[in-house]
Amino acid sequence: MIIVTTESVPGRDIVGLKGLVQGNTIRAKHIGRDIGAGLKNLVGGELTGYTELLTEARHEAMGRMQAEAEALGANAIVNVRFTTSSVAGGAAELYAYGTAVVVQ
Amino acid sequence: MVAFINLGIVVGLLVLGFVVGGYRERSHLASLDRREAEMADIMVVNLARVPPDLHATAGTMVAGTVVVGSDYFKGFLAKIRALFGGEVQSYAILVERARREARLRMLSEARGHGHNLVINVRFEWSDVTPGFASAEVLCLATSLQVQPNDTIVRP
């Protein structure tokens, strides 16, 4: 599966459109990490617990988007975008979407 | 006695959220399935341009917005989940409902124009109700009319 953020795949022709595909996940950190991040906020620096959370969420959302594209019979996803949102305090969502296509 | 009444109120709200919130969620999901089936013939992509082989009419902007609130029971489940960490399933369904509803409202605008291709779809998130557990989604895109047999770019 070719996944790109560009509108086309360099060197390959798009021969079929399969439509929008997406994947998302909403995650919470456990309370230990929340407390740790609160302490880190006193002195500044990278909040590694939250970095980890974002990385995991990104892989999860990408995986789900890819599974949707495979189910449609696509072999590439172009123009991939990520957005984040927050429903309520403590829970963050990562949402990935793109256009599933067939390339030669 | 006061503590007992307070506990009763909390339990009552949990039951209300579980029964009424659950019912409203199921009927919304059923309605989304039904309306999405009606719109299934409109091709939706997030490409910024019409693929070169398609002959399309001039496009017009279409948009759909929605704010969906969570219920008390789901908020409770999410708070429990936040103690242990991991995926928050109860909010995942809320976000899915909001995004599908916004997309459908966008699609029904496209349908109103008689269009069958939607390009450059974007989802925006807002937070106009801080303090409420809610999902607020704006879906915007450009809709066009192409030849019906033209939605596959090349044979």
mmCIF file of N, CA and C in Angstrom, chain A:
data_model
loop_
_atom_site.group_PDB
_atom_site.id
_atom_site.type_symbol
_atom_site.label_atom_id
_atom_site.label_comp_id
_atom_site.label_asym_id
_atom_site.label_seq_id
_atom_site.Cartn_x
_atom_site.Cartn_y
_atom_site.Cartn_z
ATOM 1 N N MET A 1 0.852 -1.204 0.000
ATOM 2 C CA MET A 1 0.000 0.000 0.000
ATOM 3 C C MET A 1 0.885 1.250 0.000
ATOM 4 N N ILE A 2 0.700 2.091 -1.035
ATOM 5 C CA ILE A 2 1.459 3.346 -1.119
ATOM 6 C C ILE A 2 0.636 4.418 -0.397
ATOM 7 N N ILE A 3 1.226 5.091 0.577
ATOM 8 C CA ILE A 3 0.509 6.155 1.281
ATOM 9 C C ILE A 3 1.319 7.448 1.147
ATOM 10 N N VAL A 4 0.726 8.457 0.508
ATOM 11 C CA VAL A 4 1.448 9.712 0.276
ATOM 12 C C VAL A 4 0.566 10.907 0.652
ATOM 13 N N THR A 5 1.204 12.029 0.917
ATOM 14 C CA THR A 5 0.443 13.233 1.228
ATOM 15 C C THR A 5 0.274 14.107 -0.011
ATOM 16 N N THR A 6 0.827 13.672 -1.131
ATOM 17 C CA THR A 6 0.682 14.417 -2.384
ATOM 18 C C THR A 6 -0.566 13.958 -3.127
ATOM 19 N N GLU A 7 -0.956 14.714 -4.125
ATOM 20 C CA GLU A 7 -2.179 14.407 -4.867
ATOM 21 C C GLU A 7 -2.020 13.265 -5.852
ATOM 22 N N SER A 8 -0.752 12.951 -6.184
ATOM 23 C CA SER A 8 -0.518 11.855 -7.117
ATOM 24 C C SER A 8 0.706 11.093 -6.641
ATOM 25 N N VAL A 9 0.899 9.911 -7.203
ATOM 26 C CA VAL A 9 2.070 9.124 -6.859
ATOM 27 C C VAL A 9 3.102 9.346 -7.964
ATOM 28 N N PRO A 10 4.246 9.943 -7.642
ATOM 29 C CA PRO A 10 5.236 10.236 -8.682
ATOM 30 C C PRO A 10 5.598 8.978 -9.479
ATOM 31 N N GLY A 11 5.558 9.088 -10.794
ATOM 32 C CA GLY A 11 5.937 7.979 -11.659
ATOM 33 C C GLY A 11 4.852 6.945 -11.900
ATOM 34 N N ARG A 12 3.696 7.097 -11.206
ATOM 35 C CA ARG A 12 2.619 6.118 -11.389
ATOM 36 C C ARG A 12 1.347 6.873 -11.776
ATOM 37 N N ASP A 13 0.558 6.271 -12.672
ATOM 38 C CA ASP A 13 -0.706 6.890 -13.079
ATOM 39 C C ASP A 13 -1.848 6.385 -12.214
ATOM 40 N N ILE A 14 -2.731 7.318 -11.823
ATOM 41 C CA ILE A 14 -3.936 6.916 -11.098
ATOM 42 C C ILE A 14 -4.952 6.423 -12.131
ATOM 43 N N VAL A 15 -5.385 5.160 -11.994
ATOM 44 C CA VAL A 15 -6.316 4.609 -12.984
ATOM 45 C C VAL A 15 -7.719 4.399 -12.422
ATOM 46 N N GLY A 16 -7.893 4.563 -11.134
ATOM 47 C CA GLY A 16 -9.229 4.401 -10.567
ATOM 48 C C GLY A 16 -9.391 5.133 -9.257
ATOM 49 N N LEU A 17 -10.565 5.733 -9.048
ATOM 50 C CA LEU A 17 -10.862 6.397 -7.780
ATOM 51 C C LEU A 17 -11.737 5.477 -6.947
ATOM 52 N N LYS A 18 -11.431 5.351 -5.679
ATOM 53 C CA LYS A 18 -12.244 4.504 -4.799
ATOM 54 C C LYS A 18 -12.966 5.312 -3.723
ATOM 55 N N GLY A 19 -12.667 6.593 -3.604
ATOM 56 C CA GLY A 19 -13.380 7.426 -2.630
ATOM 57 C C GLY A 19 -12.605 7.668 -1.351
ATOM 58 N N LEU A 20 -13.243 8.424 -0.459
ATOM 59 C CA LEU A 20 -12.600 8.843 0.792
ATOM 60 C C LEU A 20 -12.477 7.663 1.758
ATOM 61 N N VAL A 21 -11.299 7.508 2.346
ATOM 62 C CA VAL A 21 -11.120 6.517 3.412
ATOM 63 C C VAL A 21 -10.609 7.225 4.653
ATOM 64 N N GLN A 22 -10.897 6.654 5.814
ATOM 65 C CA GLN A 22 -10.570 7.340 7.058
ATOM 66 C C GLN A 22 -10.279 6.359 8.171
ATOM 67 N N GLY A 23 -9.616 6.844 9.180
ATOM 68 C CA GLY A 23 -9.367 6.027 10.358
ATOM 69 C C GLY A 23 -9.208 6.961 11.544
ATOM 70 N N ASN A 24 -9.709 6.562 12.697
ATOM 71 C CA ASN A 24 -9.533 7.434 13.856
ATOM 72 C C ASN A 24 -9.387 6.635 15.134
ATOM 73 N N THR A 25 -8.933 7.291 16.160
ATOM 74 C CA THR A 25 -8.912 6.688 17.490
ATOM 75 C C THR A 25 -8.934 7.812 18.514
ATOM 76 N N ILE A 26 -9.645 7.578 19.600
ATOM 77 C CA ILE A 26 -9.645 8.536 20.716
ATOM 78 C C ILE A 26 -8.949 7.865 21.878
ATOM 79 N N ARG A 27 -7.959 8.516 22.409
ATOM 80 C CA ARG A 27 -7.202 7.886 23.485
ATOM 81 C C ARG A 27 -7.109 8.768 24.715
ATOM 82 N N ALA A 28 -6.990 8.116 25.836
ATOM 83 C CA ALA A 28 -6.757 8.823 27.088
ATOM 84 C C ALA A 28 -5.457 8.307 27.662
ATOM 85 N N LYS A 29 -4.775 9.158 28.422
ATOM 86 C CA LYS A 29 -3.583 8.721 29.133
ATOM 87 C C LYS A 29 -4.066 8.223 30.480
ATOM 88 N N HIS A 30 -3.333 7.275 31.063
ATOM 89 C CA HIS A 30 -3.768 6.875 32.400
ATOM 90 C C HIS A 30 -3.353 7.954 33.403
ATOM 91 N N ILE A 31 -3.972 7.899 34.558
ATOM 92 C CA ILE A 31 -3.857 9.022 35.498
ATOM 93 C C ILE A 31 -2.421 9.246 35.966
ATOM 94 N N GLY A 32 -1.611 8.171 35.997
ATOM 95 C CA GLY A 32 -0.204 8.299 36.383
ATOM 96 C C GLY A 32 0.538 9.230 35.440
ATOM 97 N N ARG A 33 0.269 9.049 34.131
ATOM 98 C CA ARG A 33 0.914 9.898 33.136
ATOM 99 C C ARG A 33 0.428 11.342 33.242
ATOM 100 N N ASP A 34 -0.867 11.496 33.544
ATOM 101 C CA ASP A 34 -1.415 12.849 33.711
ATOM 102 C C ASP A 34 -0.713 13.576 34.849
ATOM 103 N N ILE A 35 -0.495 12.845 35.941
ATOM 104 C CA ILE A 35 0.173 13.455 37.102
ATOM 105 C C ILE A 35 1.620 13.780 36.744
ATOM 106 N N GLY A 36 2.286 12.840 36.060
ATOM 107 C CA GLY A 36 3.671 13.049 35.630
ATOM 108 C C GLY A 36 3.798 14.274 34.742
ATOM 109 N N ALA A 37 2.836 14.416 33.811
ATOM 110 C CA ALA A 37 2.851 15.564 32.893
ATOM 111 C C ALA A 37 2.628 16.855 33.666
ATOM 112 N N GLY A 38 1.778 16.794 34.675
ATOM 113 C CA GLY A 38 1.520 17.963 35.511
ATOM 114 C C GLY A 38 2.788 18.428 36.212
ATOM 115 N N LEU A 39 3.578 17.451 36.699
ATOM 116 C CA LEU A 39 4.836 17.778 37.375
ATOM 117 C C LEU A 39 5.840 18.351 36.382
ATOM 118 N N LYS A 40 5.894 17.729 35.189
ATOM 119 C CA LYS A 40 6.820 18.191 34.150
ATOM 120 C C LYS A 40 6.512 19.629 33.749
ATOM 121 N N ASN A 41 5.226 19.972 33.821
ATOM 122 C CA ASN A 41 4.801 21.325 33.477
ATOM 123 C C ASN A 41 5.393 22.395 34.401
ATOM 124 N N LEU A 42 5.879 21.972 35.544
ATOM 125 C CA LEU A 42 6.501 22.928 36.472
ATOM 126 C C LEU A 42 7.850 23.378 35.957
ATOM 127 N N VAL A 43 8.554 22.448 35.290
ATOM 128 C CA VAL A 43 9.924 22.765 34.852
ATOM 129 C C VAL A 43 10.063 22.849 33.329
ATOM 130 N N GLY A 44 9.017 22.489 32.588
ATOM 131 C CA GLY A 44 9.074 22.543 31.125
ATOM 132 C C GLY A 44 9.751 21.328 30.547
ATOM 133 N N GLY A 45 9.747 21.227 29.213
ATOM 134 C CA GLY A 45 10.379 20.082 28.537
ATOM 135 C C GLY A 45 9.366 19.193 27.870
ATOM 136 N N GLU A 46 9.872 18.188 27.156
ATOM 137 C CA GLU A 46 8.981 17.290 26.409
ATOM 138 C C GLU A 46 8.169 16.434 27.364
ATOM 139 N N LEU A 47 6.873 16.337 27.092
ATOM 140 C CA LEU A 47 5.998 15.465 27.871
ATOM 141 C C LEU A 47 5.984 14.114 27.162
ATOM 142 N N THR A 48 6.949 13.262 27.499
ATOM 143 C CA THR A 48 7.153 12.035 26.726
ATOM 144 C C THR A 48 5.943 11.104 26.751
ATOM 145 N N GLY A 49 5.228 11.097 27.861
ATOM 146 C CA GLY A 49 4.029 10.254 27.936
ATOM 147 C C GLY A 49 3.024 10.640 26.870
ATOM 148 N N TYR A 50 2.852 11.940 26.656
ATOM 149 C CA TYR A 50 1.888 12.422 25.669
ATOM 150 C C TYR A 50 2.425 12.249 24.245
ATOM 151 N N THR A 51 3.745 12.361 24.079
ATOM 152 C CA THR A 51 4.349 12.104 22.766
ATOM 153 C C THR A 51 4.053 10.666 22.336
ATOM 154 N N GLU A 52 4.275 9.741 23.283
ATOM 155 C CA GLU A 52 4.000 8.317 23.053
ATOM 156 C C GLU A 52 2.540 8.112 22.660
ATOM 157 N N LEU A 53 1.659 8.795 23.397
ATOM 158 C CA LEU A 53 0.224 8.669 23.153
ATOM 159 C C LEU A 53 -0.111 9.098 21.725
ATOM 160 N N LEU A 54 0.460 10.211 21.285
ATOM 161 C CA LEU A 54 0.200 10.717 19.928
ATOM 162 C C LEU A 54 0.740 9.762 18.870
ATOM 163 N N THR A 55 1.930 9.209 19.131
ATOM 164 C CA THR A 55 2.538 8.274 18.177
ATOM 165 C C THR A 55 1.669 7.030 18.023
ATOM 166 N N GLU A 56 1.248 6.468 19.155
ATOM 167 C CA GLU A 56 0.375 5.286 19.133
ATOM 168 C C GLU A 56 -0.911 5.591 18.376
ATOM 169 N N ALA A 57 -1.499 6.762 18.675
ATOM 170 C CA ALA A 57 -2.773 7.132 18.054
ATOM 171 C C ALA A 57 -2.606 7.292 16.541
ATOM 172 N N ARG A 58 -1.467 7.856 16.135
ATOM 173 C CA ARG A 58 -1.213 8.058 14.703
ATOM 174 C C ARG A 58 -1.110 6.710 13.988
ATOM 175 N N HIS A 59 -0.373 5.760 14.578
ATOM 176 C CA HIS A 59 -0.240 4.439 13.955
ATOM 177 C C HIS A 59 -1.589 3.737 13.871
ATOM 178 N N GLU A 60 -2.369 3.861 14.940
ATOM 179 C CA GLU A 60 -3.683 3.216 14.986
ATOM 180 C C GLU A 60 -4.599 3.789 13.897
ATOM 181 N N ALA A 61 -4.661 5.121 13.794
ATOM 182 C CA ALA A 61 -5.531 5.780 12.817
ATOM 183 C C ALA A 61 -5.097 5.440 11.392
ATOM 184 N N MET A 62 -3.776 5.433 11.145
ATOM 185 C CA MET A 62 -3.245 5.081 9.829
ATOM 186 C C MET A 62 -3.626 3.649 9.466
ATOM 187 N N GLY A 63 -3.477 2.741 10.437
ATOM 188 C CA GLY A 63 -3.783 1.327 10.213
ATOM 189 C C GLY A 63 -5.236 1.129 9.831
ATOM 190 N N ARG A 64 -6.127 1.851 10.501
ATOM 191 C CA ARG A 64 -7.558 1.710 10.221
ATOM 192 C C ARG A 64 -7.907 2.278 8.860
ATOM 193 N N MET A 65 -7.263 3.404 8.510
ATOM 194 C CA MET A 65 -7.491 4.013 7.203
ATOM 195 C C MET A 65 -7.025 3.053 6.106
ATOM 196 N N GLN A 66 -5.859 2.437 6.325
ATOM 197 C CA GLN A 66 -5.293 1.509 5.353
ATOM 198 C C GLN A 66 -6.195 0.280 5.180
ATOM 199 N N ALA A 67 -6.743 -0.214 6.287
ATOM 200 C CA ALA A 67 -7.637 -1.373 6.224
ATOM 201 C C ALA A 67 -8.879 -1.047 5.393
ATOM 202 N N GLU A 68 -9.387 0.180 5.536
ATOM 203 C CA GLU A 68 -10.566 0.599 4.773
ATOM 204 C C GLU A 68 -10.243 0.645 3.271
ATOM 205 N N ALA A 69 -9.050 1.156 2.955
ATOM 206 C CA ALA A 69 -8.629 1.243 1.548
ATOM 207 C C ALA A 69 -8.465 -0.145 0.942
ATOM 208 N N GLU A 70 -7.888 -1.072 1.724
ATOM 209 C CA GLU A 70 -7.704 -2.437 1.239
ATOM 210 C C GLU A 70 -9.051 -3.089 0.969
ATOM 211 N N ALA A 71 -10.017 -2.832 1.842
ATOM 212 C CA ALA A 71 -11.355 -3.406 1.671
ATOM 213 C C ALA A 71 -12.022 -2.896 0.392
ATOM 214 N N LEU A 72 -11.643 -1.687 -0.058
ATOM 215 C CA LEU A 72 -12.216 -1.123 -1.286
ATOM 216 C C LEU A 72 -11.455 -1.588 -2.529
ATOM 217 N N GLY A 73 -10.375 -2.342 -2.327
ATOM 218 C CA GLY A 73 -9.584 -2.811 -3.460
ATOM 219 C C GLY A 73 -8.613 -1.776 -3.998
ATOM 220 N N ALA A 74 -8.244 -0.799 -3.179
ATOM 221 C CA ALA A 74 -7.288 0.217 -3.612
ATOM 222 C C ALA A 74 -5.873 -0.273 -3.333
ATOM 223 N N ASN A 75 -4.878 0.276 -4.052
ATOM 224 C CA ASN A 75 -3.489 -0.066 -3.725
ATOM 225 C C ASN A 75 -2.674 1.162 -3.316
ATOM 226 N N ALA A 76 -3.342 2.310 -3.206
ATOM 227 C CA ALA A 76 -2.647 3.510 -2.734
ATOM 228 C C ALA A 76 -3.643 4.467 -2.090
ATOM 229 N N ILE A 77 -3.139 5.295 -1.176
ATOM 230 C CA ILE A 77 -3.947 6.380 -0.604
ATOM 231 C C ILE A 77 -3.181 7.672 -0.858
ATOM 232 N N VAL A 78 -3.842 8.623 -1.525
ATOM 233 C CA VAL A 78 -3.175 9.896 -1.818
ATOM 234 C C VAL A 78 -3.803 11.021 -1.004
ATOM 235 N N ASN A 79 -3.074 12.127 -0.910
ATOM 236 C CA ASN A 79 -3.570 13.333 -0.246
ATOM 237 C C ASN A 79 -3.987 13.080 1.208
ATOM 238 N N VAL A 80 -3.160 12.349 1.942
ATOM 239 C CA VAL A 80 -3.498 11.998 3.330
ATOM 240 C C VAL A 80 -3.379 13.231 4.231
ATOM 241 N N ARG A 81 -4.378 13.427 5.074
ATOM 242 C CA ARG A 81 -4.394 14.531 6.028
ATOM 243 C C ARG A 81 -4.672 14.002 7.429
ATOM 244 N N PHE A 82 -4.117 14.689 8.409
ATOM 245 C CA PHE A 82 -4.391 14.348 9.805
ATOM 246 C C PHE A 82 -5.030 15.533 10.487
ATOM 247 N N THR A 83 -6.027 15.279 11.328
ATOM 248 C CA THR A 83 -6.513 16.348 12.195
ATOM 249 C C THR A 83 -6.663 15.792 13.604
ATOM 250 N N THR A 84 -6.632 16.679 14.559
ATOM 251 C CA THR A 84 -6.860 16.242 15.933
ATOM 252 C C THR A 84 -8.068 16.975 16.471
ATOM 253 N N SER A 85 -8.683 16.414 17.478
ATOM 254 C CA SER A 85 -9.812 17.083 18.097
ATOM 255 C C SER A 85 -9.882 16.646 19.543
ATOM 256 N N SER A 86 -10.645 17.360 20.350
ATOM 257 C CA SER A 86 -10.810 16.910 21.727
ATOM 258 C C SER A 86 -12.276 17.026 22.113
ATOM 259 N N VAL A 87 -12.834 15.896 22.525
ATOM 260 C CA VAL A 87 -14.253 15.838 22.886
ATOM 261 C C VAL A 87 -14.465 16.430 24.267
ATOM 262 N N ALA A 88 -13.653 15.999 25.194
ATOM 263 C CA ALA A 88 -13.717 16.507 26.561
ATOM 264 C C ALA A 88 -12.306 16.449 27.102
ATOM 265 N N GLY A 89 -12.052 17.127 28.208
ATOM 266 C CA GLY A 89 -10.712 17.135 28.776
ATOM 267 C C GLY A 89 -10.190 15.723 28.996
ATOM 268 N N GLY A 90 -8.918 15.487 28.672
ATOM 269 C CA GLY A 90 -8.311 14.197 28.972
ATOM 270 C C GLY A 90 -8.433 13.152 27.891
ATOM 271 N N ALA A 91 -9.261 13.413 26.848
ATOM 272 C CA ALA A 91 -9.374 12.446 25.757
ATOM 273 C C ALA A 91 -9.098 13.168 24.441
ATOM 274 N N ALA A 92 -8.091 12.705 23.695
ATOM 275 C CA ALA A 92 -7.732 13.347 22.439
ATOM 276 C C ALA A 92 -7.973 12.400 21.276
ATOM 277 N N GLU A 93 -8.437 12.960 20.170
ATOM 278 C CA GLU A 93 -8.703 12.141 18.998
ATOM 279 C C GLU A 93 -7.698 12.461 17.902
ATOM 280 N N LEU A 94 -7.271 11.426 17.192
ATOM 281 C CA LEU A 94 -6.491 11.613 15.984
ATOM 282 C C LEU A 94 -7.283 11.017 14.831
ATOM 283 N N TYR A 95 -7.419 11.797 13.765
ATOM 284 C CA TYR A 95 -8.246 11.385 12.634
ATOM 285 C C TYR A 95 -7.425 11.516 11.365
ATOM 286 N N ALA A 96 -7.318 10.430 10.607
ATOM 287 C CA ALA A 96 -6.565 10.443 9.349
ATOM 288 C C ALA A 96 -7.530 10.188 8.204
ATOM 289 N N TYR A 97 -7.391 10.940 7.110
ATOM 290 C CA TYR A 97 -8.219 10.653 5.944
ATOM 291 C C TYR A 97 -7.476 10.954 4.656
ATOM 292 N N GLY A 98 -7.909 10.293 3.604
ATOM 293 C CA GLY A 98 -7.270 10.453 2.309
ATOM 294 C C GLY A 98 -8.156 9.855 1.230
ATOM 295 N N THR A 99 -7.685 9.904 0.000
ATOM 296 C CA THR A 99 -8.449 9.352 -1.104
ATOM 297 C C THR A 99 -7.826 8.032 -1.552
ATOM 298 N N ALA A 100 -8.638 6.971 -1.515
ATOM 299 C CA ALA A 100 -8.158 5.653 -1.947
ATOM 300 C C ALA A 100 -8.201 5.604 -3.465
ATOM 301 N N VAL A 101 -7.111 5.161 -4.073
ATOM 302 C CA VAL A 101 -7.034 5.100 -5.533
ATOM 303 C C VAL A 101 -6.364 3.796 -5.958
ATOM 304 N N VAL A 102 -6.496 3.505 -7.252
ATOM 305 C CA VAL A 102 -5.750 2.391 -7.831
ATOM 306 C C VAL A 102 -4.700 3.014 -8.735
ATOM 307 N N VAL A 103 -3.436 2.665 -8.517
ATOM 308 C CA VAL A 103 -2.369 3.149 -9.406
ATOM 309 C C VAL A 103 -1.792 1.972 -10.183
ATOM 310 N N GLN A 104 -1.198 2.301 -11.353
ATOM 311 C CA GLN A 104 -0.629 1.253 -12.195
ATOM 312 C C GLN A 104 0.669 0.703 -11.592
#
